[in-house]
Amino acid sequence: MATVITVTNQKGGVGKTTSAINIAYYLAKLGHSTLLIDFDPQGNATSGLGIDKQVLTLTMADVVKETHTLADIIMPTEHKNLWLAPATPVLANAEVELAQASRRFTRLKNAIETSHKSYEFIIIDSPPSLSLLTVNGLIAARYVLLPVQAEFYALEGLGQLLETMKLVRKNMNPTLDLIGVLPTMVDSRTSLSGQVLAEITKHFPAKIFKSSIPRNVRLAEAPSHGLPIGAYD
């Protein structure tokens, strides 16, 4: 069975999609067969890998509605060992339809479990909200990876996300675990970044990654070229 990791944070603009794309890319580069599931209606993980969303006929919206299987929509990328399950804004409409549907919390989990192709890692990029899609991602995952921006508002709302994780663990997915907190957009030139990192470390002493992601122009440029940072620079 694949190791399924959901990258999530209800706050937008924290580097969640950038983290998901690049972690998936580097796992693939290390030789691991890796699937990146774009589960955000914005579809940024899809365009970030150079896929034109306008030409897609099958996406994660079809998987959520159970009109197609995960295998039907998965596409290869330009990068060896890396596959993509793409998304477009149509996924937002599918989420509205899902609100009253049966098994609405486990659609993604079922899709992954019934997929005939096996991967070593499945990385799920979640929307920046505590939505039905996000809960699907938590129920489908073994681990949660939590990118946290080194800014003043970084810790606001994390309590609610952790409470949601606790409820999911209690009722739907008892093995769900926080694999780690990833500090992003760290500016070592400012004292604020240091203060925020200290605060994050205080809240998650055993879970904060030793590596942190700095603010970097090339990293910000890479998605516009449809490339992970390792392929761009």
Tab-separated table of C-alpha atoms in Angstrom:
chain	number	residue	atom	x	y	z
A	1	MET	CA	0.000	0.000	0.000
A	2	ALA	CA	1.136	3.528	-0.737
A	3	THR	CA	2.093	5.959	1.996
A	4	VAL	CA	-0.587	8.646	1.664
A	5	ILE	CA	0.326	12.149	2.841
A	6	THR	CA	-2.133	15.044	2.801
A	7	VAL	CA	-0.562	18.496	2.636
A	8	THR	CA	-3.001	20.861	4.281
A	9	ASN	CA	-3.481	24.181	6.001
A	10	GLN	CA	-6.775	26.056	6.102
A	11	LYS	CA	-4.874	29.333	5.666
A	12	GLY	CA	-4.109	30.208	2.054
A	13	GLY	CA	-0.786	31.435	0.710
A	14	VAL	CA	1.418	29.397	3.050
A	15	GLY	CA	3.282	27.466	0.342
A	16	LYS	CA	1.052	24.397	0.551
A	17	THR	CA	0.853	23.657	-3.177
A	18	THR	CA	4.520	24.530	-3.711
A	19	SER	CA	5.402	22.076	-0.940
A	20	ALA	CA	3.155	19.340	-2.373
A	21	ILE	CA	4.564	19.682	-5.904
A	22	ASN	CA	8.193	19.717	-4.850
A	23	ILE	CA	7.967	16.962	-2.245
A	24	ALA	CA	6.269	14.757	-4.861
A	25	TYR	CA	8.917	15.694	-7.442
A	26	TYR	CA	11.861	14.906	-5.167
A	27	LEU	CA	10.341	11.606	-4.000
A	28	ALA	CA	9.998	10.679	-7.684
A	29	LYS	CA	13.555	11.824	-8.381
A	30	LEU	CA	14.763	9.524	-5.592
A	31	GLY	CA	13.215	6.636	-7.552
A	32	HIS	CA	9.889	6.291	-5.736
A	33	SER	CA	6.756	5.916	-7.854
A	34	THR	CA	4.718	8.927	-6.737
A	35	LEU	CA	1.215	10.182	-7.438
A	36	LEU	CA	0.303	13.815	-6.810
A	37	ILE	CA	-3.447	14.295	-6.360
A	38	ASP	CA	-4.592	17.854	-6.976
A	39	PHE	CA	-7.609	18.092	-4.679
A	40	ASP	CA	-7.899	21.881	-4.723
A	41	PRO	CA	-10.470	23.438	-7.112
A	42	GLN	CA	-7.939	26.162	-7.929
A	43	GLY	CA	-5.934	23.472	-9.731
A	44	ASN	CA	-2.601	25.101	-8.956
A	45	ALA	CA	-0.758	21.798	-8.552
A	46	THR	CA	-1.970	20.895	-12.051
A	47	SER	CA	-0.798	24.119	-13.712
A	48	GLY	CA	2.343	24.055	-11.534
A	49	LEU	CA	3.376	20.874	-13.352
A	50	GLY	CA	2.831	22.469	-16.740
A	51	ILE	CA	-0.591	20.952	-17.504
A	52	ASP	CA	-3.047	23.102	-19.477
A	53	LYS	CA	-6.301	22.873	-17.494
A	54	GLN	CA	-8.327	24.061	-20.499
A	55	VAL	CA	-7.741	20.834	-22.439
A	56	LEU	CA	-8.511	18.384	-19.633
A	57	THR	CA	-11.605	16.238	-20.137
A	58	LEU	CA	-11.320	14.086	-17.007
A	59	THR	CA	-10.309	15.402	-13.584
A	60	MET	CA	-10.727	14.760	-9.855
A	61	ALA	CA	-14.287	16.123	-10.146
A	62	ASP	CA	-15.188	12.950	-12.080
A	63	VAL	CA	-13.584	10.795	-9.372
A	64	VAL	CA	-15.484	12.590	-6.599
A	65	LYS	CA	-18.764	12.119	-8.488
A	66	GLU	CA	-17.802	8.446	-9.037
A	67	THR	CA	-18.431	8.612	-12.780
A	68	HIS	CA	-14.782	7.630	-13.365
A	69	THR	CA	-12.080	5.874	-11.389
A	70	LEU	CA	-8.803	7.381	-10.265
A	71	ALA	CA	-7.018	5.259	-12.876
A	72	ASP	CA	-9.132	6.873	-15.613
A	73	ILE	CA	-7.884	10.378	-14.915
A	74	ILE	CA	-4.246	9.870	-13.863
A	75	MET	CA	-1.734	11.241	-16.332
A	76	PRO	CA	2.054	10.971	-16.593
A	77	THR	CA	4.156	14.110	-16.146
A	78	GLU	CA	7.403	15.077	-17.834
A	79	HIS	CA	9.223	13.786	-14.769
A	80	LYS	CA	10.161	10.141	-14.314
A	81	ASN	CA	8.185	8.254	-11.615
A	82	LEU	CA	5.763	11.169	-11.118
A	83	TRP	CA	2.077	10.962	-12.054
A	84	LEU	CA	-0.692	13.534	-11.594
A	85	ALA	CA	-4.417	13.329	-10.850
A	86	PRO	CA	-5.408	16.797	-12.120
A	87	ALA	CA	-8.067	19.241	-10.948
A	88	THR	CA	-9.867	22.258	-12.378
A	89	PRO	CA	-12.427	24.701	-10.879
A	90	VAL	CA	-15.139	22.151	-11.817
A	91	LEU	CA	-14.130	20.357	-8.603
A	92	ALA	CA	-15.847	23.145	-6.631
A	93	ASN	CA	-19.153	22.260	-8.331
A	94	ALA	CA	-18.588	18.594	-7.567
A	95	GLU	CA	-18.090	19.464	-3.891
A	96	VAL	CA	-21.491	21.202	-3.815
A	97	GLU	CA	-23.112	18.103	-5.331
A	98	LEU	CA	-21.269	15.942	-2.806
A	99	ALA	CA	-22.754	17.784	0.183
A	100	GLN	CA	-25.923	15.653	0.179
A	101	ALA	CA	-24.432	12.458	-1.245
A	102	SER	CA	-23.930	9.155	0.527
A	103	ARG	CA	-20.368	8.272	1.563
A	104	ARG	CA	-19.458	11.906	0.958
A	105	PHE	CA	-16.566	11.822	3.441
A	106	THR	CA	-14.863	8.758	1.978
A	107	ARG	CA	-14.992	9.308	-1.784
A	108	LEU	CA	-11.242	10.004	-2.038
A	109	LYS	CA	-10.311	7.149	0.304
A	110	ASN	CA	-12.401	4.703	-1.745
A	111	ALA	CA	-10.907	5.974	-5.005
A	112	ILE	CA	-7.356	5.429	-3.729
A	113	GLU	CA	-8.084	2.015	-2.242
A	114	THR	CA	-9.732	0.703	-5.411
A	115	SER	CA	-7.045	2.028	-7.773
A	116	HIS	CA	-5.388	-0.875	-9.553
A	117	LYS	CA	-2.002	0.825	-9.975
A	118	SER	CA	0.228	0.899	-6.933
A	119	TYR	CA	2.408	3.821	-5.906
A	120	GLU	CA	4.944	4.110	-3.125
A	121	PHE	CA	3.786	7.605	-2.217
A	122	ILE	CA	0.566	9.518	-2.789
A	123	ILE	CA	0.694	13.247	-2.029
A	124	ILE	CA	-2.650	15.068	-1.750
A	125	ASP	CA	-2.798	18.842	-2.198
A	126	SER	CA	-5.815	20.096	-0.233
A	127	PRO	CA	-7.784	23.356	-0.604
A	128	PRO	CA	-7.056	26.212	1.831
A	129	SER	CA	-10.180	25.632	3.928
A	130	LEU	CA	-11.774	23.124	6.291
A	131	SER	CA	-14.098	21.960	3.522
A	132	LEU	CA	-15.612	18.613	2.576
A	133	LEU	CA	-12.670	18.108	0.221
A	134	THR	CA	-10.172	18.735	3.036
A	135	VAL	CA	-11.952	16.234	5.289
A	136	ASN	CA	-11.861	13.690	2.439
A	137	GLY	CA	-8.106	14.259	2.271
A	138	LEU	CA	-7.711	13.707	6.017
A	139	ILE	CA	-9.739	10.504	5.938
A	140	ALA	CA	-7.776	9.159	2.967
A	141	ALA	CA	-4.351	9.876	4.470
A	142	ARG	CA	-1.985	8.099	6.805
A	143	TYR	CA	-0.134	11.330	7.522
A	144	VAL	CA	-0.727	15.086	7.486
A	145	LEU	CA	2.048	17.465	6.507
A	146	LEU	CA	1.407	20.993	7.751
A	147	PRO	CA	3.182	23.902	6.021
A	148	VAL	CA	3.214	26.967	8.275
A	149	GLN	CA	4.261	30.377	7.024
A	150	ALA	CA	6.758	32.247	9.192
A	151	GLU	CA	4.404	35.207	9.622
A	152	PHE	CA	2.431	36.736	12.485
A	153	TYR	CA	-0.893	35.070	11.599
A	154	ALA	CA	0.676	31.632	11.087
A	155	LEU	CA	-0.695	30.021	14.232
A	156	GLU	CA	-4.202	31.471	13.938
A	157	GLY	CA	-6.650	28.766	12.946
A	158	LEU	CA	-4.233	25.897	13.539
A	159	GLY	CA	-6.179	24.946	16.659
A	160	GLN	CA	-9.313	24.413	14.588
A	161	LEU	CA	-7.410	22.298	12.045
A	162	LEU	CA	-5.900	20.147	14.806
A	163	GLU	CA	-9.360	19.748	16.361
A	164	THR	CA	-10.715	18.577	12.984
A	165	MET	CA	-7.837	16.091	12.750
A	166	LYS	CA	-8.715	14.824	16.231
A	167	LEU	CA	-12.368	14.307	15.241
A	168	VAL	CA	-11.360	12.513	12.032
A	169	ARG	CA	-8.997	10.277	14.019
A	170	LYS	CA	-11.690	9.479	16.563
A	171	ASN	CA	-14.524	8.761	14.132
A	172	MET	CA	-13.183	7.898	10.686
A	173	ASN	CA	-9.426	7.363	10.491
A	174	PRO	CA	-7.784	6.163	13.728
A	175	THR	CA	-4.293	5.900	12.173
A	176	LEU	CA	-4.106	9.546	11.028
A	177	ASP	CA	-0.947	11.220	12.328
A	178	LEU	CA	0.839	14.547	11.946
A	179	ILE	CA	4.087	13.699	10.161
A	180	GLY	CA	5.473	17.169	10.731
A	181	VAL	CA	5.219	20.945	10.582
A	182	LEU	CA	7.139	22.564	7.722
A	183	PRO	CA	8.130	26.219	8.196
A	184	THR	CA	7.832	28.087	4.877
A	185	MET	CA	8.684	31.562	3.550
A	186	VAL	CA	11.296	31.977	6.262
A	187	ASP	CA	13.273	35.219	6.000
A	188	SER	CA	16.371	34.792	8.130
A	189	ARG	CA	17.095	38.533	7.866
A	190	THR	CA	14.113	39.428	10.064
A	191	SER	CA	13.638	38.858	13.760
A	192	LEU	CA	9.940	38.126	13.098
A	193	SER	CA	10.719	34.848	11.318
A	194	GLY	CA	12.843	33.769	14.285
A	195	GLN	CA	10.065	34.640	16.721
A	196	VAL	CA	7.444	32.741	14.714
A	197	LEU	CA	9.739	29.706	14.399
A	198	ALA	CA	10.257	29.763	18.168
A	199	GLU	CA	6.477	29.906	18.685
A	200	ILE	CA	5.855	27.017	16.258
A	201	THR	CA	8.571	24.975	17.999
A	202	LYS	CA	6.907	25.654	21.363
A	203	HIS	CA	3.563	24.311	20.052
A	204	PHE	CA	5.029	21.348	18.127
A	205	PRO	CA	8.350	20.540	19.843
A	206	ALA	CA	8.638	17.019	18.441
A	207	LYS	CA	7.024	17.655	15.080
A	208	ILE	CA	8.781	20.637	13.493
A	209	PHE	CA	11.118	19.766	10.633
A	210	LYS	CA	14.758	20.790	10.984
A	211	SER	CA	14.669	22.002	7.381
A	212	SER	CA	12.738	25.179	6.640
A	213	ILE	CA	11.871	26.739	3.286
A	214	PRO	CA	13.267	30.243	2.751
A	215	ARG	CA	11.703	33.062	0.786
A	216	ASN	CA	13.188	32.607	-2.671
A	217	VAL	CA	12.515	34.352	-5.983
A	218	ARG	CA	13.336	31.284	-8.095
A	219	LEU	CA	10.917	29.193	-6.031
A	220	ALA	CA	8.191	31.759	-6.703
A	221	GLU	CA	9.008	31.810	-10.431
A	222	ALA	CA	9.000	28.040	-10.988
A	223	PRO	CA	5.181	27.500	-11.136
A	224	SER	CA	4.805	30.066	-13.933
A	225	HIS	CA	7.091	27.839	-16.004
A	226	GLY	CA	5.129	24.713	-15.033
A	227	LEU	CA	8.150	23.202	-13.304
A	228	PRO	CA	9.130	21.973	-9.834
A	229	ILE	CA	12.034	23.950	-8.410
A	230	GLY	CA	14.497	21.089	-8.963
A	231	ALA	CA	13.737	21.069	-12.690
A	232	TYR	CA	13.639	24.867	-12.958
A	233	ASP	CA	16.794	25.779	-11.029
